Coordinates of N, CA and C and ligand atoms in Angstrom, one line a residue:
X1 N 1.0 -1.5 0.0 CA 0.0 -0.1 -0.1 C 1.0 1.5 -0.2
X2 N 0.5 2.1 -0.9 CA 1.4 3.6 -0.7 C 1.2 4.2 0.6
X3 N 2.4 5.2 0.8 CA 2.4 5.6 2.2 C 1.5 6.4 2.0
X4 N 0.6 7.3 3.7 CA -0.1 8.2 2.9 C 0.7 9.8 2.6
X5 N 0.1 10.8 2.5 CA 0.2 11.7 2.5 C 0.8 12.6 4.2
X6 N 1.5 13.2 3.9 CA 1.6 14.1 5.1 C 1.5 15.7 4.8
X7 N 0.4 16.3 5.5 CA -0.2 17.8 4.8 C -0.8 18.6 6.4
X8 N 0.5 19.8 6.4 CA 0.1 20.8 7.0 C -0.5 21.2 6.9
X9 N -0.9 21.7 7.6 CA -2.2 23.4 7.7 C -1.3 24.2 8.8
X10 N -1.1 25.2 8.5 CA -0.9 26.7 9.5 C -1.5 27.6 8.6
X11 N -1.2 28.8 10.0 CA -1.8 30.2 9.9 C -2.5 30.7 10.9
X12 N -2.3 31.9 11.2 CA -2.4 32.9 12.7 C -3.8 32.5 13.3
X13 N -3.6 32.7 14.1 CA -4.8 32.2 15.4 C -5.9 33.1 14.9
X14 N -6.9 32.5 14.4 CA -7.9 33.1 14.1 C -8.8 33.1 12.6
X15 N -7.7 32.4 11.9 CA -7.2 32.9 11.1 C -8.8 31.9 9.9
X16 N -9.4 31.3 11.2 CA -10.3 30.2 10.7 C -9.7 29.1 10.1
X17 N -8.6 28.4 10.6 CA -8.3 27.2 10.0 C -9.0 25.6 10.0
X18 N -10.2 25.9 11.3 CA -11.2 24.8 11.6 C -12.2 24.9 10.8
X19 N -12.5 25.8 10.2 CA -13.2 26.1 9.6 C -13.5 25.6 8.3
X20 N -12.1 25.5 7.8 CA -12.3 25.6 6.4 C -11.4 24.2 6.4
X21 N -10.7 23.7 7.7 CA -10.6 21.7 7.2 C -12.0 21.4 7.6
X22 N -13.0 21.3 8.4 CA -13.9 21.5 8.4 C -14.9 20.5 7.1
X23 N -14.8 22.1 6.0 CA -15.6 21.9 4.8 C -14.4 20.3 4.0
X24 N -13.2 20.4 3.9 CA -13.1 19.3 3.4 C -12.5 18.3 4.3
X25 N -12.4 17.8 5.6 CA -12.4 16.9 5.8 C -12.6 15.2 6.2
X26 N -14.1 15.5 5.4 CA -14.4 14.6 5.2 C -15.5 13.9 3.9
X27 N -13.9 14.4 2.9 CA -14.2 14.4 1.6 C -13.8 13.0 1.1
X28 N -15.0 12.1 0.7 CA -14.2 10.9 0.9 C -12.7 10.6 0.4
X29 N -12.9 11.1 -1.6 CA -11.9 11.2 -2.1 C -10.0 11.2 -1.7
X30 N -10.2 12.1 -0.7 CA -9.0 12.8 0.2 C -8.6 11.8 0.7
X31 N -9.9 11.2 1.5 CA -8.8 10.0 2.8 C -7.9 10.4 3.4
X32 N -8.5 11.7 4.2 CA -7.8 12.0 5.5 C -7.9 11.9 6.4
X33 N -6.9 11.5 7.6 CA -7.1 11.8 8.8 C -6.1 12.5 9.9
X34 N -7.2 13.6 10.4 CA -6.8 14.2 11.5 C -6.2 14.4 12.7
X35 N -4.5 15.0 12.9 CA -3.6 13.8 13.6 C -4.5 15.5 15.4
X36 N -3.9 14.4 16.0 CA -5.1 15.0 17.2 C -3.7 15.8 18.0
X37 N -3.5 16.6 18.5 CA -2.5 17.8 19.4 C -2.4 16.9 20.6
X38 N -1.2 17.2 21.2 CA -1.3 16.9 22.5 C -0.9 18.8 22.9
X39 N -1.8 19.0 24.2 CA -1.5 20.5 24.9 C -1.8 20.8 26.1
X40 N -0.5 21.5 26.3 CA -0.8 22.2 27.9 C -2.1 23.1 27.9
X41 N -2.3 23.8 27.1 CA -3.3 25.2 27.2 C -4.7 24.4 27.6
X42 N -5.7 25.5 28.5 CA -7.1 24.8 29.0 C -7.6 24.7 28.0
X43 N -8.4 24.0 28.1 CA -9.9 23.1 27.3 C -10.9 24.4 27.5
X44 N -11.0 24.6 26.4 CA -12.3 26.1 25.6 C -13.6 25.4 26.2
X45 N -14.6 26.6 26.1 CA -15.7 25.3 26.4 C -16.2 24.7 25.4
X46 N -17.0 23.6 24.9 CA -17.6 22.8 23.4 C -15.7 22.3 22.7
X47 N -14.7 22.3 23.4 CA -13.6 21.1 22.8 C -13.9 20.2 23.7
X48 N -13.2 18.9 22.9 CA -13.3 17.7 23.5 C -12.0 17.7 23.6
X49 N -12.2 16.2 24.6 CA -10.0 15.8 25.1 C -10.5 14.8 24.4
X50 N -9.3 14.4 23.8 CA -9.1 13.6 22.1 C -9.5 13.6 21.1
X51 N -10.6 15.1 21.2 CA -11.2 15.1 19.9 C -10.1 16.5 19.0
X52 N -9.9 17.6 19.4 CA -10.1 18.5 19.4 C -8.3 18.6 19.7
X53 N -7.8 18.0 21.2 CA -7.1 18.4 21.7 C -6.6 17.4 22.5
X54 N -5.6 16.9 22.8 CA -5.6 15.5 24.2 C -4.6 16.5 25.1
X55 N -5.7 17.1 26.1 CA -5.5 18.0 27.1 C -4.4 17.9 28.1
X56 N -3.4 18.1 28.2 CA -2.1 16.8 29.4 C -1.5 18.4 30.4
X57 N -0.8 17.4 31.5 CA 0.0 18.9 32.5 C 1.3 18.7 31.5
X58 N 1.6 19.6 32.4 CA 3.2 20.2 31.5 C 4.0 19.2 31.9
X59 N 3.8 18.5 33.2 CA 5.0 17.2 33.2 C 4.1 16.4 32.6
X60 N 3.3 16.0 32.2 CA 2.7 14.7 31.2 C 3.6 15.5 29.8
X61 N 3.2 16.3 29.7 CA 4.4 17.0 28.2 C 5.3 16.3 27.9
X62 N 6.5 17.0 29.2 CA 7.3 16.7 29.3 C 8.0 15.4 29.1
X63 N 7.1 14.7 29.9 CA 7.5 13.3 30.1 C 6.9 12.5 28.3
X64 N 6.2 13.1 27.4 CA 6.2 13.3 26.2 C 7.2 13.3 25.7
X65 N 7.9 14.4 25.8 CA 8.9 14.9 25.3 C 10.9 13.9 24.8
X66 N 10.3 14.2 26.2 CA 11.7 13.0 27.0 C 11.6 11.5 26.3
X67 N 10.6 11.1 26.1 CA 10.1 9.6 25.7 C 10.6 9.5 23.8
X68 N 10.6 10.8 23.8 CA 10.5 10.6 21.8 C 9.1 10.2 21.6
X69 N 8.1 10.6 22.4 CA 6.8 10.4 21.7 C 6.0 11.3 20.6
X70 N 6.9 12.5 19.8 CA 6.3 13.6 19.6 C 7.3 13.8 18.3
X71 N 6.2 14.1 17.5 CA 7.2 14.1 16.0 C 7.8 15.7 15.9
X72 N 7.0 16.0 16.1 CA 7.6 17.9 17.1 C 6.7 18.6 17.7
X73 N 6.8 19.8 18.5 CA 6.7 20.1 19.2 C 6.8 21.4 19.2
X74 N 6.2 22.4 19.6 CA 5.9 24.1 19.9 C 5.5 24.9 21.1
X75 N 6.2 25.8 21.3 CA 5.7 26.2 22.5 C 4.9 27.9 21.1
X76 N 3.6 28.3 21.9 CA 2.6 28.9 21.5 C 2.2 29.8 22.3
X77 N 2.5 31.3 22.6 CA 2.1 32.0 23.6 C 1.6 31.2 24.8
X78 N 2.4 30.6 25.7 CA 2.8 30.7 27.0 C 2.6 28.8 26.8
X79 N 1.9 28.2 25.9 CA 1.5 26.9 25.8 C 2.6 26.1 25.2
X80 N 2.3 24.5 25.8 CA 3.2 23.3 24.7 C 2.2 23.2 23.7
X81 N 2.3 22.5 22.5 CA 1.7 21.8 21.6 C 2.3 21.5 20.7
X82 N 2.0 19.7 20.4 CA 3.1 18.9 19.6 C 2.1 17.8 19.3
X83 N 2.7 16.9 18.3 CA 1.9 16.2 17.5 C 2.4 14.6 17.7
X84 N 1.6 13.5 18.0 CA 1.9 12.0 18.7 C 2.9 11.7 17.6
X85 N 3.9 11.4 17.6 CA 4.5 10.3 16.7 C 3.9 9.3 15.8
X86 N 3.2 8.3 16.9 CA 3.1 6.8 16.4 C 2.3 7.3 15.6
X87 N 0.9 7.8 16.2 CA -0.5 8.2 15.6 C -0.6 8.5 14.1
X88 N 0.5 9.4 13.9 CA 1.1 9.9 12.2 C 1.3 8.9 11.7
X89 N 2.3 8.0 11.9 CA 3.5 6.5 11.4 C 1.5 5.4 11.0
X90 N 1.5 5.6 12.3 CA 0.1 3.9 12.3 C -0.7 5.1 10.8
X91 N -1.1 5.9 11.1 CA -2.4 6.6 9.6 C -1.7 6.5 8.0
X92 N -0.5 7.1 8.5 CA 0.0 7.3 7.1 C 0.4 5.5 6.6
X93 N 1.2 4.9 7.3 CA 1.3 3.4 6.9 C -0.1 2.7 6.4
X94 N -1.5 3.5 7.0 CA -2.4 2.6 6.7 C -3.5 3.4 5.0
X95 N -2.7 4.4 4.8 CA -2.3 5.0 3.4 C -3.1 5.6 3.7
X96 N -3.4 6.8 4.8 CA -4.1 7.8 5.0 C -3.4 9.1 5.0
X97 N -4.0 10.3 4.0 CA -3.1 11.1 4.3 C -3.3 12.5 5.7
X98 N -2.4 12.0 6.4 CA -2.7 12.7 7.4 C -2.5 14.5 7.5
X99 N -3.4 15.4 8.9 CA -3.0 16.5 8.7 C -3.1 17.1 9.8
X100 N -1.7 17.9 9.4 CA -1.4 18.1 11.0 C -1.9 19.8 11.2
X101 N -2.8 20.2 12.1 CA -2.6 21.8 11.9 C -2.1 22.2 12.9
X102 N -1.4 23.1 12.5 CA 0.2 23.1 13.7 C 0.7 25.0 13.0
X103 N 1.2 24.8 14.5 CA 2.3 26.4 14.1 C 3.6 26.6 13.0
X104 N 4.0 27.6 13.0 CA 5.9 27.7 12.2 C 6.3 26.9 12.1
X105 N 7.2 27.1 14.2 CA 8.2 26.2 14.3 C 8.0 25.1 14.3
X106 N 6.7 24.3 14.7 CA 6.7 23.0 13.5 C 7.0 22.3 12.4
X107 N 5.7 23.2 11.9 CA 6.2 22.9 10.8 C 7.7 22.7 10.1
X108 N 8.2 23.5 10.7 CA 10.3 23.7 10.3 C 10.3 22.3 10.4
X109 N 10.0 22.0 11.5 CA 10.7 20.5 12.3 C 10.3 19.4 11.8
X110 N 8.6 19.4 10.9 CA 8.3 18.6 10.3 C 8.8 18.9 8.6
X111 N 9.4 20.3 8.4 CA 10.0 20.1 6.9 C 11.9 19.3 7.1
X112 N 12.3 19.3 8.1 CA 13.7 18.8 9.0 C 13.6 17.4 8.5
X113 N 12.6 17.1 9.0 CA 12.4 15.3 9.3 C 11.3 14.8 7.7
X114 N 10.5 15.3 7.0 CA 9.8 14.4 6.1 C 9.9 16.2 5.0
X115 N 10.9 15.7 4.0 CA 11.2 17.5 2.9 C 9.8 16.5 2.8
X116 N 9.5 15.9 2.0 CA 8.0 15.4 1.3 C 7.0 15.9 1.6
X117 N 6.9 16.6 3.1 CA 5.2 17.3 3.3 C 4.8 18.5 2.8
X118 N 3.4 18.1 2.4 CA 2.8 19.2 1.4 C 2.4 20.1 2.5
X119 N 3.2 21.5 2.6 CA 2.7 22.8 3.9 C 2.0 23.1 3.0
X120 N 0.9 24.1 4.0 CA -0.4 24.9 3.3 C -0.3 26.2 4.4
X121 N -0.7 27.1 4.1 CA -0.5 28.1 5.0 C -1.4 29.5 4.4
X122 N -2.4 29.1 5.5 CA -3.6 30.1 5.3 C -3.4 31.4 5.4
X123 N -4.0 32.5 5.3 CA -3.6 33.8 5.5 C -5.4 34.5 5.5
X124 N -5.1 35.6 6.5 CA -6.9 36.7 6.1 C -6.3 37.0 5.5
X125 N -8.0 37.9 4.9 CA -7.6 38.6 3.9 C -6.9 40.1 4.4
X126 N -7.2 40.4 5.3 CA -6.5 41.5 5.8 C -5.9 41.0 7.6
X127 N -5.8 42.0 8.1 CA -5.2 41.7 9.5 C -6.3 42.3 10.3
X128 N -7.0 43.4 10.1 CA -7.8 43.8 10.2 C -9.3 43.2 10.7
X129 N -9.1 42.0 9.4 CA -10.1 41.1 10.1 C -10.1 40.0 10.6
X130 N -8.6 39.8 10.4 CA -7.8 38.4 12.2 C -8.5 39.0 13.2
X131 N -7.8 40.6 13.5 CA -8.6 41.3 14.8 C -9.7 40.6 15.1
X132 N -10.4 41.1 13.8 CA -12.1 41.1 14.2 C -12.5 39.5 14.7
X133 N -11.6 38.9 14.0 CA -12.1 37.1 13.7 C -11.6 36.5 15.4
X134 N -11.0 37.1 15.6 CA -9.9 36.8 17.0 C -10.9 37.5 18.5
X135 N -11.3 38.1 17.9 CA -12.4 39.1 19.1 C -13.4 38.6 18.5
X136 N -14.0 38.0 17.9 CA -15.7 37.5 17.7 C -15.4 36.6 18.5
X137 N -14.4 35.4 18.7 CA -14.3 34.3 18.8 C -14.8 34.6 20.9
X138 N -14.4 35.7 21.2 CA -14.6 36.1 22.6 C -14.1 34.7 23.4
X139 N -12.8 33.9 23.1 CA -12.2 32.8 24.2 C -11.5 33.4 24.9
X140 N -11.0 34.4 24.7 CA -9.5 34.8 25.3 C -9.6 36.1 25.3
X141 N -9.0 36.4 26.9 CA -8.6 37.8 27.5 C -7.9 38.6 26.9
X142 N -8.2 39.9 27.3 CA -7.4 40.7 26.0 C -6.1 40.8 25.7
X143 N -5.1 40.1 27.2 CA -4.1 40.4 27.1 C -3.9 39.0 26.2
X144 N -4.3 38.0 26.3 CA -4.0 36.8 25.4 C -4.3 37.3 23.5
X145 N -5.4 38.6 23.5 CA -5.9 38.5 22.1 C -4.4 39.1 22.0
X146 N -4.2 40.5 22.7 CA -3.0 41.1 21.5 C -1.7 40.1 21.5
X147 N -1.4 39.2 22.4 CA -0.3 38.1 22.0 C -1.0 37.4 21.2
X148 N -1.3 37.3 20.7 CA -2.3 36.6 19.6 C -2.0 36.8 18.1
X149 N -2.2 38.1 18.6 CA -1.8 39.6 16.9 C -1.1 39.7 17.2
X150 N -0.2 39.6 18.1 CA 1.0 39.9 18.3 C 2.6 38.5 17.2
X151 N 1.7 37.8 17.2 CA 2.0 36.5 16.7 C 1.6 36.3 15.4
X152 N 0.5 36.6 15.1 CA 0.3 36.2 14.0 C 0.6 37.1 12.7
X153 N 1.8 38.3 13.8 CA 2.5 39.5 12.6 C 3.7 39.0 12.3
X154 N 4.1 38.1 13.2 CA 5.6 37.8 13.3 C 5.2 36.3 12.7
X155 N 4.3 35.4 12.6 CA 4.4 34.4 10.9 C 3.9 34.4 10.4
X156 N 3.4 35.4 9.9 CA 3.1 36.4 8.8 C 4.3 36.5 7.8
X157 N 5.1 36.3 8.8 CA 6.3 36.7 7.6 C 7.5 36.1 6.8
X158 N 6.8 34.3 7.5 CA 7.4 33.1 7.1 C 6.7 32.2 6.3
X159 N 5.7 33.1 6.0 CA 4.7 32.1 5.0 C 5.4 31.8 3.2
X160 N 6.8 32.1 3.1 CA 8.0 32.3 2.1 C 8.2 30.7 2.4
X161 N 8.2 29.9 3.5 CA 8.4 28.7 3.5 C 8.0 27.6 3.1
X162 N 6.6 28.6 2.9 CA 5.5 27.4 2.5 C 5.4 26.6 1.1
X163 N 5.3 25.3 0.9 CA 4.4 25.4 -0.3 C 3.3 26.3 -1.1
X164 N 2.5 26.1 -0.7 CA 1.4 27.0 -0.8 C 0.8 27.8 0.2
X165 N 0.7 28.8 -0.2 CA -0.2 29.8 0.6 C -2.0 30.2 -0.1
X166 N -3.0 29.9 1.3 CA -4.1 29.8 0.5 C -5.1 30.9 1.3
X167 N -5.6 32.6 0.5 CA -6.3 32.8 1.2 C -7.8 32.3 2.2
X168 N -7.7 32.8 3.3 CA -9.6 32.8 3.6 C -10.2 34.0 3.4
X169 N -10.5 33.8 2.5 CA -11.5 35.1 2.2 C -13.3 34.6 2.2
X170 N -13.1 33.5 2.2 CA -14.5 32.7 1.7 C -13.9 31.4 2.0
X171 N -14.6 31.1 3.2 CA -14.2 30.1 3.6 C -14.4 28.3 2.5
X172 N -15.2 28.0 1.2 CA -15.8 27.3 0.7 C -14.8 27.5 -0.6
X173 N -14.9 28.4 -0.6 CA -13.3 29.2 -1.9 C -12.2 28.2 -1.1
X174 N -11.7 28.6 0.1 CA -10.4 28.6 0.8 C -9.6 26.8 0.0
X175 N -11.0 25.8 0.9 CA -11.9 24.4 1.2 C -11.0 24.1 0.1
X176 N -11.9 24.9 -1.4 CA -11.5 24.1 -2.6 C -10.5 24.3 -2.9
X177 N -10.0 24.9 -3.5 CA -8.4 25.6 -3.7 C -7.9 24.0 -2.8
X178 N -8.0 24.4 -1.5 CA -6.8 23.3 -1.1 C -7.7 21.4 -1.6
X179 N -8.8 21.4 -1.3 CA -9.1 20.4 -2.1 C -8.3 19.7 -3.4
X180 N -8.0 20.7 -4.3 CA -7.5 20.5 -5.3 C -5.9 20.2 -5.0
X181 N -5.3 21.2 -4.4 CA -4.2 20.9 -4.0 C -3.6 19.5 -3.3
X182 N -4.7 19.5 -3.0 CA -4.2 17.7 -2.5 C -4.3 16.7 -3.4
X183 N -5.6 16.6 -3.9 CA -5.7 15.7 -5.1 C -5.2 15.7 -6.0
X184 N -3.8 16.9 -6.2 CA -3.4 17.0 -6.9 C -1.7 16.3 -7.1
X185 N -1.1 16.3 -5.3 CA -0.1 15.7 -4.7 C -0.4 14.3 -5.1
X186 N -1.5 13.5 -4.5 CA -2.1 12.7 -3.9 C -1.7 11.7 -5.7
X187 N -2.1 12.4 -6.7 CA -1.6 11.9 -7.5 C -0.5 11.6 -8.4
X188 N 0.8 12.1 -7.2 CA 2.0 12.5 -8.5 C 2.4 11.5 -8.0
Ligands
LIG201 P1 -5.0 27.0 20.1 O1 -4.0 27.5 21.2 O2 -5.5 28.4 19.3 O3 -5.8 26.0 19.7 O4 -4.0 26.8 18.9 C1 -2.4 27.8 18.6 C2 -1.4 27.6 18.1 O5 -1.2 26.2 17.9 C3 -2.5 27.2 16.6 O6 -1.1 27.9 15.1 C4 -1.8 25.9 16.2 O7 -2.6 25.3 14.7 C5 -0.9 25.4 16.9 N1 -1.3 24.0 17.0 C6 -2.1 23.1 17.3 N2 -1.6 21.8 17.8 C7 -0.3 22.1 17.3 C8 1.1 21.4 17.7 O8 0.7 20.0 17.6 N3 2.2 21.7 17.1 C9 2.7 22.6 17.1 N4 3.8 23.0 16.5 N5 1.4 24.0 17.2 C10 0.1 23.3 17.4

Protein backbone atom coordinates (compact mmCIF):
# COMPACT_ATOMS: atom_id res chain seq x y z
CA UNK A 1 0.00 0.00 0.00
CA UNK A 2 1.24 3.52 -0.75
CA UNK A 3 2.10 5.50 2.36
CA UNK A 4 -0.25 8.42 2.96
CA UNK A 5 0.79 12.04 2.56
CA UNK A 6 1.78 14.25 5.46
CA UNK A 7 -0.10 17.54 5.10
CA UNK A 8 0.64 20.56 7.29
CA UNK A 9 -1.88 23.38 7.60
CA UNK A 10 -0.67 26.51 9.38
CA UNK A 11 -2.02 30.01 9.73
CA UNK A 12 -2.37 32.70 12.35
CA UNK A 13 -4.65 32.22 15.31
CA UNK A 14 -8.19 33.18 14.32
CA UNK A 15 -7.74 32.80 10.54
CA UNK A 16 -10.34 30.02 10.49
CA UNK A 17 -8.15 26.95 9.91
CA UNK A 18 -10.63 24.74 11.73
CA UNK A 19 -13.59 26.04 9.72
CA UNK A 20 -11.80 25.56 6.40
CA UNK A 21 -10.63 22.09 7.45
CA UNK A 22 -14.18 21.04 8.32
CA UNK A 23 -15.24 21.86 4.75
CA UNK A 24 -12.98 19.26 3.16
CA UNK A 25 -12.01 16.90 5.99
CA UNK A 26 -14.74 14.37 5.19
CA UNK A 27 -14.33 14.43 1.41
CA UNK A 28 -14.05 10.67 0.68
CA UNK A 29 -11.78 11.30 -2.34
CA UNK A 30 -9.12 12.83 -0.09
CA UNK A 31 -8.88 9.94 2.38
CA UNK A 32 -7.88 12.24 5.22
CA UNK A 33 -7.25 11.69 8.88
CA UNK A 34 -6.76 14.48 11.43
CA UNK A 35 -3.82 14.22 13.79
CA UNK A 36 -5.00 15.13 17.30
CA UNK A 37 -2.29 17.16 19.04
CA UNK A 38 -1.26 17.20 22.65
CA UNK A 39 -1.45 20.53 24.46
CA UNK A 40 -0.98 22.06 27.90
CA UNK A 41 -3.47 24.85 27.04
CA UNK A 42 -6.74 25.00 28.95
CA UNK A 43 -9.74 23.46 27.27
CA UNK A 44 -12.05 26.00 25.62
CA UNK A 45 -15.79 25.72 25.96
CA UNK A 46 -17.06 23.06 23.58
CA UNK A 47 -13.70 21.38 23.10
CA UNK A 48 -13.50 17.65 23.75
CA UNK A 49 -10.46 15.82 25.10
CA UNK A 50 -9.18 13.34 22.52
CA UNK A 51 -11.10 15.05 19.69
CA UNK A 52 -9.80 18.63 19.52
CA UNK A 53 -6.67 17.98 21.57
CA UNK A 54 -5.30 15.67 24.21
CA UNK A 55 -5.25 18.08 27.14
CA UNK A 56 -2.29 17.25 29.37
CA UNK A 57 -0.26 18.76 32.22
CA UNK A 58 3.20 20.28 31.68
CA UNK A 59 4.70 17.19 33.37
CA UNK A 60 2.90 14.81 31.00
CA UNK A 61 4.00 16.89 28.02
CA UNK A 62 7.60 16.87 29.20
CA UNK A 63 7.45 13.10 29.62
CA UNK A 64 6.21 12.72 26.03
CA UNK A 65 9.18 14.80 24.82
CA UNK A 66 11.65 12.80 26.94
CA UNK A 67 10.26 9.50 25.65
CA UNK A 68 10.56 10.62 22.02
CA UNK A 69 6.81 10.33 21.51
CA UNK A 70 6.39 13.61 19.60
CA UNK A 71 7.05 14.12 15.90
CA UNK A 72 7.39 17.86 16.58
CA UNK A 73 6.49 20.28 19.34
CA UNK A 74 6.57 24.00 20.06
CA UNK A 75 5.64 26.61 22.62
CA UNK A 76 2.90 29.00 21.54
CA UNK A 77 1.90 31.98 23.69
CA UNK A 78 2.81 30.26 26.95
CA UNK A 79 1.51 26.79 26.18
CA UNK A 80 3.03 23.67 24.65
CA UNK A 81 1.67 21.87 21.61
CA UNK A 82 2.94 18.68 19.97
CA UNK A 83 2.12 15.97 17.43
CA UNK A 84 2.03 12.36 18.66
CA UNK A 85 4.45 10.44 16.43
CA UNK A 86 2.99 6.93 16.58
CA UNK A 87 -0.54 7.90 15.54
CA UNK A 88 0.78 9.79 12.50
CA UNK A 89 3.02 6.90 11.44
CA UNK A 90 0.29 4.28 11.90
CA UNK A 91 -2.25 6.27 9.89
CA UNK A 92 0.18 6.95 7.06
CA UNK A 93 1.11 3.26 6.95
CA UNK A 94 -2.60 2.52 6.52
CA UNK A 95 -2.56 4.78 3.48
CA UNK A 96 -4.33 7.71 5.14
CA UNK A 97 -3.33 11.27 4.23
CA UNK A 98 -2.67 12.83 7.62
CA UNK A 99 -3.47 16.48 8.35
CA UNK A 100 -1.48 18.35 10.99
CA UNK A 101 -2.83 21.74 12.03
CA UNK A 102 0.26 23.28 13.61
CA UNK A 103 2.15 26.56 13.94
CA UNK A 104 5.28 27.63 12.03
CA UNK A 105 8.00 26.34 14.39
CA UNK A 106 6.47 22.87 14.35
CA UNK A 107 6.23 23.03 10.56
CA UNK A 108 9.96 23.79 10.39
CA UNK A 109 10.67 20.62 12.34
CA UNK A 110 8.39 18.64 10.00
CA UNK A 111 10.22 20.02 6.97
CA UNK A 112 13.54 18.81 8.42
CA UNK A 113 12.21 15.33 9.16
CA UNK A 114 9.88 14.90 6.16
CA UNK A 115 10.94 17.14 3.26
CA UNK A 116 8.10 15.67 1.17
CA UNK A 117 5.43 17.08 3.50
CA UNK A 118 2.79 19.16 1.74
CA UNK A 119 2.78 22.48 3.59
CA UNK A 120 -0.03 25.01 3.27
CA UNK A 121 -0.33 28.38 5.00
CA UNK A 122 -3.75 30.02 5.33
CA UNK A 123 -3.72 33.83 5.41
CA UNK A 124 -6.55 36.22 6.36
CA UNK A 125 -7.75 38.80 3.80
CA UNK A 126 -6.29 41.51 6.11
CA UNK A 127 -4.92 41.98 9.62
CA UNK A 128 -8.04 44.00 10.52
CA UNK A 129 -10.23 41.07 9.55
CA UNK A 130 -8.01 38.72 11.58
CA UNK A 131 -8.37 40.90 14.67
CA UNK A 132 -12.13 40.95 14.18
CA UNK A 133 -12.23 37.14 13.95
CA UNK A 134 -10.08 36.60 17.07
CA UNK A 135 -12.20 39.02 19.07
CA UNK A 136 -15.41 37.54 17.68
CA UNK A 137 -14.41 34.17 19.12
CA UNK A 138 -14.56 35.68 22.65
CA UNK A 139 -12.48 32.81 24.06
CA UNK A 140 -9.42 34.71 25.26
CA UNK A 141 -8.81 37.66 27.59
CA UNK A 142 -7.52 40.93 26.06
CA UNK A 143 -3.91 40.21 27.02
CA UNK A 144 -3.96 36.88 25.16
CA UNK A 145 -5.72 38.47 22.16
CA UNK A 146 -2.87 41.00 21.96
CA UNK A 147 -0.24 38.25 22.25
CA UNK A 148 -1.91 36.20 19.54
CA UNK A 149 -2.12 39.22 17.20
CA UNK A 150 1.56 40.02 17.75
CA UNK A 151 2.39 36.37 17.09
CA UNK A 152 0.31 36.47 13.90
CA UNK A 153 2.29 39.46 12.57
CA UNK A 154 5.54 37.55 13.15
CA UNK A 155 4.22 34.29 11.73
CA UNK A 156 3.06 35.99 8.54
CA UNK A 157 6.68 36.81 7.76
CA UNK A 158 7.38 33.09 7.34
CA UNK A 159 4.79 32.27 4.68
CA UNK A 160 7.54 32.01 2.05
CA UNK A 161 8.63 28.77 3.73
CA UNK A 162 5.37 27.06 2.75
CA UNK A 163 4.69 25.26 -0.53
CA UNK A 164 1.27 26.93 -0.87
CA UNK A 165 -0.42 30.03 0.56
CA UNK A 166 -4.22 30.16 0.50
CA UNK A 167 -6.33 33.17 1.48
CA UNK A 168 -9.37 32.50 3.64
CA UNK A 169 -11.63 35.26 2.39
CA UNK A 170 -14.37 32.82 1.52
CA UNK A 171 -14.36 29.53 3.46
CA UNK A 172 -15.79 27.38 0.64
CA UNK A 173 -13.38 28.80 -1.91
CA UNK A 174 -10.35 28.32 0.38
CA UNK A 175 -11.44 24.73 1.05
CA UNK A 176 -11.90 24.04 -2.67
CA UNK A 177 -8.41 25.35 -3.44
CA UNK A 178 -6.89 23.13 -0.76
CA UNK A 179 -8.89 20.17 -2.10
CA UNK A 180 -7.35 20.67 -5.52
CA UNK A 181 -3.83 20.99 -4.06
CA UNK A 182 -4.20 17.75 -2.10
CA UNK A 183 -5.66 15.84 -5.05
CA UNK A 184 -2.80 16.96 -7.24
CA UNK A 185 -0.28 15.69 -4.71
CA UNK A 186 -2.10 12.37 -4.36
CA UNK A 187 -1.67 11.82 -8.08
CA UNK A 188 2.09 12.45 -8.03
P1 LIG B 1 -4.98 27.10 19.68
O1 LIG B 1 -4.59 27.38 21.11
O2 LIG B 1 -5.60 28.31 19.04
O3 LIG B 1 -5.81 25.85 19.54
O4 LIG B 1 -3.62 26.81 18.88
C1 LIG B 1 -2.57 27.72 18.92
C2 LIG B 1 -1.59 27.39 17.80
O5 LIG B 1 -0.98 26.13 18.05
C3 LIG B 1 -2.23 27.28 16.43
O6 LIG B 1 -1.43 27.98 15.50
C4 LIG B 1 -2.23 25.80 16.15
O7 LIG B 1 -2.15 25.53 14.76
C5 LIG B 1 -0.96 25.38 16.85
N1 LIG B 1 -0.91 23.94 17.16
C6 LIG B 1 -1.91 23.10 17.45
N2 LIG B 1 -1.45 21.86 17.64
C7 LIG B 1 -0.11 21.90 17.44
C8 LIG B 1 0.93 20.92 17.46
O8 LIG B 1 0.75 19.73 17.69
N3 LIG B 1 2.19 21.37 17.21
C9 LIG B 1 2.47 22.67 16.94
N4 LIG B 1 3.74 22.98 16.68
N5 LIG B 1 1.52 23.61 16.90
C10 LIG B 1 0.24 23.23 17.14
